[in-house]
Amino acid sequence: MPPKLSQSQLKELKDCFHLFDNDNSGTISTRELKKVCESLGLKVKDRELSQLMQLMDKDSSGSIDFNEFVNVMAEQFYRVPTPAELEAAFDHFDQDKSGYISEEELLLVMNRFKGNVNKADIQRMLQSVDKDKDNKINKKEFIAVILSNK
């Protein structure tokens, strides 16, 4: 049984689920899960992907529905990422290793998840995170937004 989630946390999970559900079928297929892993820079072998699906797909339907997704992901709201995990996540977005995540880098990474993220979406995301208003996200801003959800 997952921990109790707030409405805001459930909405966040629903948004995330829809990013992964590329064909809008209401489930995440093995192919979609593999794409998510690849977009995160994870090279998963077929055996590992199969194990991950078995872990998440509790009803053995061959895909992950929203409730199954919530059951696995809910605990992430209560887990504080390690400094190494935060660093790796920032580095994944900071593709040119400038120490900042630019609008272009944010657009590139977000489009790996879902191919239809537009510049207006990215600008809204950037504005909500960019506290010093320099039109880019530094490591401190990135970490602050990640930890603010904990």
C-alpha atoms as one frame of an Amber mdcrd trajectory, in Angstrom:
protein
   0.000   0.000   0.000   1.549   3.354  -1.045   1.836   6.241   1.389  -1.073
   8.721   1.440  -0.603  11.311  -1.298  -1.914  14.845  -1.477  -4.018  16.012
  -4.433  -0.992  17.966  -5.648   1.216  14.863  -5.543  -1.419  12.801  -7.366
  -1.630  15.475 -10.054   2.149  15.435 -10.399   2.108  11.663 -10.832  -0.722
  11.904 -13.357   1.258  14.481 -15.371   4.328  12.260 -15.243   2.290   9.206
 -16.264   0.957  11.092 -19.292   4.500  12.032 -20.308   5.395   8.339 -20.402
   2.137   7.198 -22.039   3.105   8.398 -25.523   0.197   6.790 -27.350  -2.380
   8.037 -24.786  -3.657   4.497 -24.258  -3.986   4.917 -20.506  -1.169   2.447
 -19.900   2.611   2.382 -20.208   3.814  -0.401 -22.487   7.203  -2.089 -22.390
   8.187  -0.044 -25.448   7.195   3.212 -23.736   9.027   2.233 -20.549  12.146
   1.499 -22.593  11.872   4.909 -24.255  11.627   6.580 -20.831  14.740   4.754
 -19.638  16.636   5.685 -22.787  15.582   9.339 -22.538  17.020   9.329 -19.008
  20.288   8.014 -20.404  19.767   4.525 -18.974  20.844   1.639 -21.135  18.608
  -1.225 -20.050  18.955  -4.751 -21.282  15.821  -6.641 -22.317  16.091  -8.820
 -19.194  16.273  -5.723 -16.940  13.337  -4.149 -18.745  11.343  -7.335 -18.298
  12.152  -7.376 -14.566  11.122  -3.733 -14.232   7.823  -4.455 -15.982   7.186
  -7.441 -13.681   7.877  -5.263 -10.656   5.406  -2.590 -11.761   2.789  -4.627
 -13.657   1.063  -6.250 -10.671  -1.892  -7.634 -12.643   0.384  -9.156 -15.340
  -1.542  -7.386 -18.095   1.617  -6.584 -20.043   1.372  -2.859 -19.355   1.401
  -0.472 -16.411  -1.842   1.309 -15.585  -2.037   4.499 -13.527  -2.759   2.717
 -10.221   0.241   0.435 -10.693   2.371   3.464 -11.551   1.193   5.269  -8.400
   1.917   2.229  -6.219   5.542   2.194  -7.369   6.169   5.933  -7.610   4.387
   7.167  -4.454   7.283   6.288  -2.197   9.501   8.598  -4.254   7.686  11.599
  -2.768   9.006  10.654   0.650  12.517   9.649  -0.368  15.134  12.383  -0.331
  17.520  12.043  -3.269  21.200  11.700  -2.482  23.604  14.494  -3.471  25.010
  12.171  -6.162  21.516  11.591  -7.609  20.832  15.341  -7.665  24.168  15.969
  -9.363  23.514  13.262 -11.975  20.026  14.612 -12.689  21.351  18.148 -13.145
  24.161  16.895 -15.407  21.620  15.042 -17.537  19.865  18.342 -18.289  23.067
  20.433 -18.523  24.160  18.859 -21.782  26.894  21.389 -22.622  28.291  21.231
 -19.050  28.076  25.026 -18.676  26.779  24.832 -15.102  23.344  26.021 -16.237
  20.306  24.508 -17.894  19.311  26.727 -20.783  15.891  26.968 -22.395  17.234
  24.948 -25.345  18.603  22.183 -23.099  15.344  21.987 -21.160  13.397  21.768
 -24.427  15.710  19.041 -25.751  15.438  16.837 -22.653  11.691  17.327 -22.223
  11.084  16.461 -25.873  12.874  13.147 -25.305  10.048  12.253 -22.932   7.218
  13.543 -25.048   7.837  14.871 -28.522   5.304  17.694 -28.399   6.643  20.010
 -25.681   6.708  23.530 -27.099   8.689  26.658 -26.266   5.779  28.194 -24.346
   5.677  25.134 -22.045   9.429  25.369 -21.515   9.278  29.100 -20.814   6.596
  28.492 -18.147   8.732  25.773 -16.570  11.802  27.986 -16.698   9.999  30.967
 -15.143   8.738  28.867 -12.247  12.251  27.621 -11.397  14.497  30.549 -12.411
  14.564  32.567  -9.187  17.385  34.946 -10.202  15.632  35.720 -13.526  18.703
  35.114 -15.725  16.667  32.879 -18.103  18.543  29.731 -17.149  18.506  27.257
 -14.274  21.584  26.966 -12.100  22.335  23.946  -9.930  21.062  25.663  -6.758
  17.689  26.469  -8.413  17.444  22.937  -9.812  18.121  21.301  -6.449  15.733
  23.684  -4.682  12.839  22.730  -6.968  13.564  19.016  -6.573  13.792  19.225
  -2.785  10.746  21.501  -2.504   8.613  18.500  -3.428   9.958  16.490  -0.477
